[in-house]
Amino acid sequence: MPRSQGSGAPIASPAAAAVFTTVLTRGPASRVDVCRLTGLSSAAVTKAARPLIEAGYLRELAPTGRTAPGAGRPASPLAIAPEREYFVGIKITGDDLIGVVTDLGSRIVTSRHRPVPGFDVRTDASTTSMEPADVVAAIAALTTELLDEHPGFRERTHRLGVAISGDVDRGTGTVRYSPFLGWRDVPLAALLDEATGLTTTLENDVKALAVAEHWFGEGVGTSSFALVTVGTGIGSAFVVNGGLVSGAFGVSGEIGHVPIGVDGPRCHCGATGCLEAVASTQALLTEARRATGVDDLTIDQAVDLARSGDQVLRKVFAIAGRAIGLGLAVVANLLGPERLVVSGEGLDAYDLFEESIREAFSAQAYGSAGRCGLTIRPLPFEEWARGAATVAVQCMVSASG
């Protein structure tokens, strides 16, 4: 399938990128506000905004209020034109593909789910290896379904964002290692470019979610922001000085593989004592089965029994919660973020974790690092797919500039 040839926003300079990003994430905003937020002069903002207005990516809203006598005409705030371009975002989990179409402002306008090839929904287990070619074909089919839902989607959609757990090289579009899919060195972006005809951006799923939260969620307006996710895996992503920390080799924020105990259990990565080996959903379930002697215990049953007062299982959750709290304190102590957001599917049982998480965090956070507080923000997987679409928006801005 030929690659989409959409031109994207006419962003020809760092100043234009700064103006567009500011209006996108903080708008509607007056030119005065854009000047203040970007540090650009009024003339520079006007020059940068003009081609974006002419191309339909920005619009001037009706003037608001009146200016002082002699101060000129009332200000006309700048705002994005959300329907100018659409983006597809796909989140890949171990058993599901979650796809969304977002507008330019990353508002989800439609979404769909599709099972990952090789996953048997009857047994809730992977019955065959998930071959990259099969997953690529499923993503291409899901993308087609999404774009066919509205006549304007296909014409105005040129970019696809894909979020996946593991070690991802965004620059080359390669999945270097994804333990939950069993993939190594898969050139996924190139395969999807060919299969969908869209320009594909591949990113680690936690980093993608952090980009969406920084631009449109809890992290708006912060220069230092951290996101930690708890569930099948435990990950984190950091924003420092307004930019996502990607790491020299594309790996950063792997809080799940920070050791929180010298003699802890062995992790799937090969190390011992990793946070993920203690407090991920699978690690917690393994310990719950060991503690109760019930080999077929499910995580839902463990949660229900703990909530009903089973002291053995309550202790299992408390130990995992303490480990998570220590991991959060590591993030606070090293980064000193303005905000620390905790999300992920593991938060479904947060009531069983909360006390031990907060106690461990308070005890281990050093001095004023603990002042960032903890924001608990459960997010459905559609929001992770939105994160993938947001990364595609971000790439449009950087590629144009």
Short mmCIF file of C-alpha atoms in Angstrom, two decimals:
data_model
loop_
_atom_site.label_atom_id
_atom_site.label_comp_id
_atom_site.label_asym_id
_atom_site.label_seq_id
_atom_site.Cartn_x
_atom_site.Cartn_y
_atom_site.Cartn_z
CA MET A 1 0.00 0.00 0.00
CA PRO A 2 1.52 3.39 -0.93
CA ARG A 3 2.49 5.78 1.81
CA SER A 4 0.09 8.65 2.50
CA GLN A 5 1.45 11.88 1.10
CA GLY A 6 -0.17 14.37 3.48
CA SER A 7 1.91 17.53 3.78
CA GLY A 8 1.18 18.15 7.45
CA ALA A 9 1.22 21.48 9.21
CA PRO A 10 3.47 24.14 7.59
CA ILE A 11 5.98 24.38 10.42
CA ALA A 12 9.21 25.72 8.98
CA SER A 13 11.10 26.90 12.05
CA PRO A 14 11.58 26.26 15.77
CA ALA A 15 9.52 29.39 16.43
CA ALA A 16 6.61 28.02 14.40
CA ALA A 17 6.86 24.69 16.23
CA ALA A 18 6.81 26.50 19.59
CA VAL A 19 3.79 28.61 18.64
CA PHE A 20 1.86 25.66 17.26
CA THR A 21 2.63 23.42 20.24
CA THR A 22 1.69 26.15 22.70
CA VAL A 23 -1.67 26.80 21.07
CA LEU A 24 -2.25 23.05 20.71
CA THR A 25 -1.61 22.27 24.37
CA ARG A 26 -2.52 25.53 26.13
CA GLY A 27 -4.98 27.24 23.79
CA PRO A 28 -7.11 29.01 23.00
CA ALA A 29 -4.49 31.61 23.79
CA SER A 30 -4.01 35.25 22.96
CA ARG A 31 -0.84 36.29 21.17
CA VAL A 32 0.21 37.98 24.40
CA ASP A 33 -0.10 34.65 26.23
CA VAL A 34 1.77 32.84 23.46
CA CYS A 35 4.57 35.41 23.71
CA ARG A 36 4.74 34.91 27.46
CA LEU A 37 4.73 31.12 27.26
CA THR A 38 7.27 30.83 24.42
CA GLY A 39 9.50 33.83 25.09
CA LEU A 40 9.02 34.98 21.49
CA SER A 41 8.35 38.54 20.42
CA SER A 42 4.93 39.64 19.20
CA ALA A 43 6.26 39.97 15.65
CA ALA A 44 7.76 36.47 15.76
CA VAL A 45 4.49 34.96 16.99
CA THR A 46 2.50 36.71 14.25
CA LYS A 47 4.98 35.58 11.58
CA ALA A 48 4.90 31.98 12.81
CA ALA A 49 1.12 31.83 13.13
CA ARG A 50 0.27 33.28 9.71
CA PRO A 51 1.03 30.21 7.53
CA LEU A 52 -0.63 27.91 10.08
CA ILE A 53 -3.80 30.02 9.89
CA GLU A 54 -3.66 30.09 6.09
CA ALA A 55 -3.27 26.29 5.96
CA GLY A 56 -6.23 25.79 8.32
CA TYR A 57 -4.32 24.36 11.29
CA LEU A 58 -4.91 27.41 13.48
CA ARG A 59 -7.84 29.79 13.55
CA GLU A 60 -8.49 33.17 15.08
CA LEU A 61 -11.48 33.25 17.39
CA ALA A 62 -13.79 36.18 17.85
CA PRO A 63 -12.22 39.05 19.85
CA THR A 64 -12.69 38.80 23.59
CA GLY A 65 -13.42 41.87 25.72
CA ARG A 66 -12.17 45.35 25.05
CA THR A 67 -8.73 46.82 25.30
CA ALA A 68 -7.89 50.05 27.08
CA PRO A 69 -8.42 53.31 25.13
CA GLY A 70 -5.71 53.71 22.55
CA ALA A 71 -4.45 50.16 22.99
CA GLY A 72 -5.68 48.92 19.63
CA ARG A 73 -8.30 46.39 18.65
CA PRO A 74 -9.43 43.63 21.04
CA ALA A 75 -7.33 40.47 21.07
CA SER A 76 -8.39 37.52 18.89
CA PRO A 77 -7.28 34.30 20.62
CA LEU A 78 -5.56 31.62 18.59
CA ALA A 79 -6.98 28.09 18.64
CA ILE A 80 -6.34 24.89 16.75
CA ALA A 81 -8.74 23.67 14.08
CA PRO A 82 -9.21 20.13 15.44
CA GLU A 83 -10.87 18.73 12.33
CA ARG A 84 -7.98 19.81 10.07
CA GLU A 85 -6.17 16.49 10.50
CA TYR A 86 -6.84 13.12 12.14
CA PHE A 87 -4.49 10.53 13.62
CA VAL A 88 -4.76 6.80 14.28
CA GLY A 89 -3.43 5.45 17.56
CA ILE A 90 -2.99 1.75 18.36
CA LYS A 91 -2.11 0.24 21.73
CA ILE A 92 -0.84 -3.35 21.56
CA THR A 93 -1.35 -5.49 24.66
CA GLY A 94 -0.65 -9.17 25.14
CA ASP A 95 -4.19 -10.07 24.11
CA ASP A 96 -5.82 -7.06 22.48
CA LEU A 97 -5.40 -4.28 19.95
CA ILE A 98 -7.06 -1.03 20.99
CA GLY A 99 -7.43 1.50 18.19
CA VAL A 100 -8.61 5.09 18.17
CA VAL A 101 -8.92 7.97 15.78
CA THR A 102 -8.22 11.34 17.32
CA ASP A 103 -8.51 14.83 15.99
CA LEU A 104 -5.65 17.31 15.98
CA GLY A 105 -6.32 18.10 19.63
CA SER A 106 -6.06 14.40 20.57
CA ARG A 107 -9.76 14.11 21.31
CA ILE A 108 -10.90 10.53 20.67
CA VAL A 109 -13.60 10.55 18.01
CA THR A 110 -13.94 6.79 17.54
CA SER A 111 -12.44 3.58 18.94
CA ARG A 112 -12.41 -0.17 18.37
CA HIS A 113 -10.96 -3.33 19.93
CA ARG A 114 -9.66 -6.41 18.16
CA PRO A 115 -8.08 -9.60 19.61
CA VAL A 116 -4.37 -10.05 18.98
CA PRO A 117 -3.74 -12.97 16.59
CA GLY A 118 -2.69 -16.06 18.55
CA PHE A 119 -4.71 -15.18 21.65
CA ASP A 120 -7.56 -17.50 22.59
CA VAL A 121 -10.33 -15.53 24.33
CA ARG A 122 -11.93 -18.79 25.53
CA THR A 123 -8.92 -19.85 27.60
CA ASP A 124 -7.57 -16.35 28.27
CA ALA A 125 -4.13 -17.51 27.26
CA SER A 126 -1.78 -17.23 24.32
CA THR A 127 -2.04 -20.47 22.41
CA THR A 128 0.41 -19.73 19.62
CA SER A 129 3.32 -17.38 19.19
CA MET A 130 2.28 -13.92 18.08
CA GLU A 131 3.99 -13.58 14.73
CA PRO A 132 4.78 -9.97 13.75
CA ALA A 133 3.30 -10.48 10.28
CA ASP A 134 -0.04 -11.54 11.79
CA VAL A 135 -0.10 -8.58 14.18
CA VAL A 136 0.80 -6.18 11.36
CA ALA A 137 -2.06 -7.55 9.25
CA ALA A 138 -4.46 -7.17 12.20
CA ILE A 139 -3.35 -3.57 12.82
CA ALA A 140 -3.78 -2.77 9.12
CA ALA A 141 -7.29 -4.25 9.17
CA LEU A 142 -8.17 -2.34 12.35
CA THR A 143 -6.83 0.89 10.84
CA THR A 144 -8.99 0.36 7.77
CA GLU A 145 -12.07 -0.19 9.93
CA LEU A 146 -11.39 2.98 11.89
CA LEU A 147 -10.78 5.16 8.84
CA ASP A 148 -13.88 3.83 7.07
CA GLU A 149 -16.14 5.04 9.90
CA HIS A 150 -16.30 8.62 8.61
CA PRO A 151 -15.85 10.02 5.08
CA GLY A 152 -13.37 12.66 6.25
CA PHE A 153 -11.04 10.36 8.15
CA ARG A 154 -9.15 8.75 5.29
CA GLU A 155 -8.57 11.96 3.34
CA ARG A 156 -7.26 13.81 6.39
CA THR A 157 -5.29 11.03 8.10
CA HIS A 158 -1.62 10.62 7.25
CA ARG A 159 -0.03 9.34 10.46
CA LEU A 160 -0.30 6.27 12.67
CA GLY A 161 1.05 6.03 16.20
CA VAL A 162 1.67 2.63 17.81
CA ALA A 163 2.38 2.03 21.50
CA ILE A 164 3.87 -1.23 22.76
CA SER A 165 5.53 -2.31 25.99
CA GLY A 166 9.22 -3.04 26.14
CA ASP A 167 12.44 -1.70 24.67
CA VAL A 168 11.45 0.41 21.66
CA ASP A 169 13.75 2.41 19.39
CA ARG A 170 11.54 5.27 18.27
CA GLY A 171 14.16 6.62 15.87
CA THR A 172 14.33 3.45 13.78
CA GLY A 173 10.82 2.23 14.55
CA THR A 174 12.13 -1.07 15.92
CA VAL A 175 10.81 -3.22 18.76
CA ARG A 176 14.12 -4.29 20.23
CA TYR A 177 12.57 -6.41 22.98
CA SER A 178 8.98 -6.88 24.11
CA PRO A 179 8.74 -9.67 26.70
CA PHE A 180 4.94 -9.91 26.62
CA LEU A 181 4.90 -10.49 22.86
CA GLY A 182 8.15 -12.45 22.72
CA TRP A 183 9.57 -10.13 20.05
CA ARG A 184 13.15 -9.10 19.43
CA ASP A 185 14.42 -6.70 16.75
CA VAL A 186 11.15 -6.36 14.84
CA PRO A 187 11.11 -3.38 12.39
CA LEU A 188 7.47 -2.74 13.17
CA ALA A 189 7.18 0.86 11.91
CA ALA A 190 8.50 -0.03 8.46
CA LEU A 191 6.18 -3.03 8.25
CA LEU A 192 3.20 -0.86 9.19
CA ASP A 193 4.20 1.92 6.78
CA GLU A 194 3.95 -0.61 3.98
CA ALA A 195 0.78 -2.28 5.25
CA THR A 196 -1.24 0.86 6.03
CA GLY A 197 0.13 3.55 3.74
CA LEU A 198 0.48 5.84 6.77
CA THR A 199 3.62 7.28 8.30
CA THR A 200 4.11 5.23 11.46
CA THR A 201 5.60 6.38 14.75
CA LEU A 202 6.47 3.64 17.24
CA GLU A 203 6.92 4.36 20.93
CA ASN A 204 7.08 2.60 24.27
CA ASP A 205 3.55 2.58 25.65
CA VAL A 206 4.33 4.30 28.96
CA LYS A 207 6.28 7.05 27.22
CA ALA A 208 3.39 7.55 24.78
CA LEU A 209 0.92 7.84 27.65
CA ALA A 210 3.24 10.33 29.35
CA VAL A 211 3.33 12.50 26.22
CA ALA A 212 -0.48 12.61 26.15
CA GLU A 213 -0.66 13.43 29.86
CA HIS A 214 1.98 16.14 29.53
CA TRP A 215 0.32 17.79 26.55
CA PHE A 216 -3.35 17.29 27.41
CA GLY A 217 -3.70 15.81 30.90
CA GLU A 218 -2.28 16.03 34.41
CA GLY A 219 1.10 17.30 33.24
CA VAL A 220 -0.08 20.36 31.30
CA GLY A 221 1.98 23.40 32.22
CA THR A 222 4.67 21.46 34.10
CA SER A 223 8.34 21.42 33.18
CA SER A 224 9.02 18.37 35.38
CA PHE A 225 6.54 15.52 35.39
CA ALA A 226 6.59 11.77 36.06
CA LEU A 227 4.16 8.99 35.20
CA VAL A 228 4.33 5.52 36.76
CA THR A 229 2.13 2.65 35.55
CA VAL A 230 1.32 -0.47 37.55
CA GLY A 231 -0.14 -3.64 36.08
CA THR A 232 1.12 -6.43 33.84
CA GLY A 233 4.40 -4.54 33.89
CA ILE A 234 5.62 -1.60 35.95
CA GLY A 235 7.01 1.32 34.01
CA SER A 236 7.58 5.03 34.20
CA ALA A 237 8.31 7.97 31.97
CA PHE A 238 9.78 11.35 32.80
CA VAL A 239 9.44 14.85 31.42
CA VAL A 240 12.36 17.13 32.30
CA ASN A 241 12.63 20.77 31.22
CA GLY A 242 9.50 20.26 29.14
CA GLY A 243 10.85 17.33 27.12
CA LEU A 244 10.37 13.57 27.31
CA VAL A 245 13.47 11.75 28.56
CA SER A 246 14.22 9.06 25.98
CA GLY A 247 17.64 7.93 27.18
CA ALA A 248 20.89 7.77 25.22
CA PHE A 249 20.01 4.33 23.87
CA GLY A 250 16.24 4.69 23.85
CA VAL A 251 15.80 3.15 27.30
CA SER A 252 14.75 5.25 30.26
CA GLY A 253 12.14 5.13 32.99
CA GLU A 254 12.41 1.37 33.51
CA ILE A 255 11.46 1.67 37.17
CA GLY A 256 10.14 -1.89 37.03
CA HIS A 257 13.73 -3.09 36.76
CA VAL A 258 15.13 -1.07 39.64
CA PRO A 259 16.08 -3.51 42.44
CA ILE A 260 14.11 -2.96 45.63
CA GLY A 261 15.54 -5.97 47.46
CA VAL A 262 18.90 -7.74 47.42
CA ASP A 263 17.42 -11.22 47.70
CA GLY A 264 14.21 -10.68 45.78
CA PRO A 265 12.70 -13.06 43.22
CA ARG A 266 14.16 -13.49 39.76
CA CYS A 267 12.65 -11.22 37.11
CA HIS A 268 11.88 -12.18 33.50
CA CYS A 269 14.71 -9.81 32.50
CA GLY A 270 17.19 -12.15 34.22
CA ALA A 271 18.00 -9.92 37.19
CA THR A 272 16.82 -10.42 40.77
CA GLY A 273 14.92 -8.16 43.13
CA CYS A 274 13.29 -6.03 40.40
CA LEU A 275 10.20 -4.08 41.41
CA GLU A 276 8.30 -5.78 38.58
CA ALA A 277 9.23 -9.21 39.97
CA VAL A 278 7.57 -8.26 43.26
CA ALA A 279 4.60 -6.05 42.42
CA SER A 280 3.43 -6.66 38.85
CA THR A 281 0.07 -8.38 38.44
CA GLN A 282 1.68 -11.73 37.57
CA ALA A 283 4.19 -11.51 40.40
CA LEU A 284 1.44 -10.69 42.86
CA LEU A 285 -0.70 -13.58 41.59
CA THR A 286 2.25 -15.99 41.86
CA GLU A 287 2.82 -14.99 45.47
CA ALA A 288 -0.91 -15.17 46.25
CA ARG A 289 -1.07 -18.73 44.92
CA ARG A 290 2.01 -19.69 46.92
CA ALA A 291 0.67 -18.11 50.11
CA THR A 292 -2.79 -19.73 49.85
CA GLY A 293 -1.78 -23.05 48.27
CA VAL A 294 -4.48 -22.56 45.60
CA ASP A 295 -2.74 -23.17 42.28
CA ASP A 296 -5.65 -22.05 40.10
CA LEU A 297 -6.41 -18.85 42.01
CA THR A 298 -7.15 -15.92 39.67
CA ILE A 299 -6.22 -12.31 40.32
CA ASP A 300 -9.90 -11.36 40.56
CA GLN A 301 -10.49 -14.05 43.17
CA ALA A 302 -7.43 -12.89 45.12
CA VAL A 303 -8.73 -9.32 45.12
CA ASP A 304 -12.20 -10.39 46.24
CA LEU A 305 -10.83 -12.56 49.06
CA ALA A 306 -8.50 -9.82 50.26
CA ARG A 307 -11.36 -7.32 50.28
CA SER A 308 -13.41 -9.83 52.26
CA GLY A 309 -10.76 -9.82 54.98
CA ASP A 310 -8.46 -12.73 54.09
CA GLN A 311 -5.38 -11.72 56.12
CA VAL A 312 -2.95 -13.88 54.17
CA LEU A 313 -3.88 -12.20 50.91
CA ARG A 314 -4.09 -8.75 52.48
CA LYS A 315 -0.46 -9.20 53.53
CA VAL A 316 0.48 -10.20 49.97
CA PHE A 317 -1.06 -6.98 48.63
CA ALA A 318 0.55 -4.93 51.40
CA ILE A 319 4.02 -6.25 50.54
CA ALA A 320 3.46 -5.41 46.86
CA GLY A 321 2.17 -1.97 47.85
CA ARG A 322 5.26 -1.27 49.94
CA ALA A 323 7.44 -2.20 46.96
CA ILE A 324 5.48 0.17 44.73
CA GLY A 325 5.78 2.95 47.31
CA LEU A 326 9.55 2.47 47.41
CA GLY A 327 9.66 2.64 43.60
CA LEU A 328 7.67 5.88 43.62
CA ALA A 329 10.07 7.32 46.20
CA VAL A 330 12.99 6.47 43.90
CA VAL A 331 11.31 8.48 41.13
CA ALA A 332 10.64 11.43 43.46
CA ASN A 333 14.16 11.43 44.91
CA LEU A 334 15.94 11.19 41.56
CA LEU A 335 13.71 13.48 39.48
CA GLY A 336 11.99 15.80 41.95
CA PRO A 337 8.90 16.14 39.72
CA GLU A 338 6.23 18.79 40.12
CA ARG A 339 3.64 16.04 39.70
CA LEU A 340 3.81 12.28 40.06
CA VAL A 341 0.92 10.43 38.43
CA VAL A 342 0.24 6.74 39.02
CA SER A 343 -1.91 4.84 36.52
CA GLY A 344 -2.33 1.39 35.01
CA GLU A 345 -4.75 -1.52 35.14
CA GLY A 346 -3.26 -2.63 38.47
CA LEU A 347 -5.04 0.29 40.12
CA ASP A 348 -8.27 -1.71 40.02
CA ALA A 349 -7.10 -3.05 43.39
CA TYR A 350 -5.67 0.24 44.63
CA ASP A 351 -7.69 0.13 47.85
CA LEU A 352 -5.62 -2.90 48.86
CA PHE A 353 -2.34 -1.12 48.07
CA GLU A 354 -3.00 2.45 49.12
CA GLU A 355 -2.00 2.44 52.78
CA SER A 356 1.28 0.58 52.25
CA ILE A 357 2.12 2.61 49.11
CA ARG A 358 1.69 5.92 50.90
CA GLU A 359 3.50 4.77 54.06
CA ALA A 360 6.52 3.53 52.11
CA PHE A 361 6.57 6.62 49.88
CA SER A 362 6.38 9.02 52.83
CA ALA A 363 9.11 7.16 54.72
CA GLN A 364 11.50 6.96 51.75
CA ALA A 365 10.91 10.25 49.86
CA TYR A 366 13.74 12.59 50.80
CA GLY A 367 12.83 16.00 52.19
CA SER A 368 10.88 18.20 49.82
CA ALA A 369 10.87 15.55 47.08
CA GLY A 370 7.74 14.14 48.69
CA ARG A 371 5.88 17.42 48.23
CA CYS A 372 5.01 16.47 44.65
CA GLY A 373 2.23 14.33 46.07
CA LEU A 374 0.66 11.35 44.36
CA THR A 375 -2.13 11.64 41.84
CA ILE A 376 -3.92 8.33 41.24
CA ARG A 377 -5.38 8.38 37.73
CA PRO A 378 -6.92 5.15 36.41
CA LEU A 379 -6.97 5.27 32.62
CA PRO A 380 -8.62 2.83 30.18
CA PHE A 381 -6.55 1.38 27.36
CA GLU A 382 -8.23 3.79 24.94
CA GLU A 383 -6.18 6.51 26.65
CA TRP A 384 -3.00 4.55 25.95
CA ALA A 385 -4.01 4.39 22.28
CA ARG A 386 -4.66 8.13 22.45
CA GLY A 387 -1.10 8.44 23.72
CA ALA A 388 0.13 6.68 20.58
CA ALA A 389 -1.87 9.11 18.45
CA THR A 390 -0.45 12.04 20.42
CA VAL A 391 3.09 10.84 19.68
CA ALA A 392 2.12 10.85 16.00
CA VAL A 393 0.98 14.48 16.39
CA GLN A 394 4.27 15.28 18.11
CA CYS A 395 6.19 13.71 15.22
CA MET A 396 4.22 15.75 12.70
CA VAL A 397 5.32 18.90 14.52
CA SER A 398 8.98 17.88 14.75
CA ALA A 399 9.12 16.50 11.21
CA SER A 400 7.71 19.72 9.81
CA GLY A 401 10.07 21.94 11.76
#
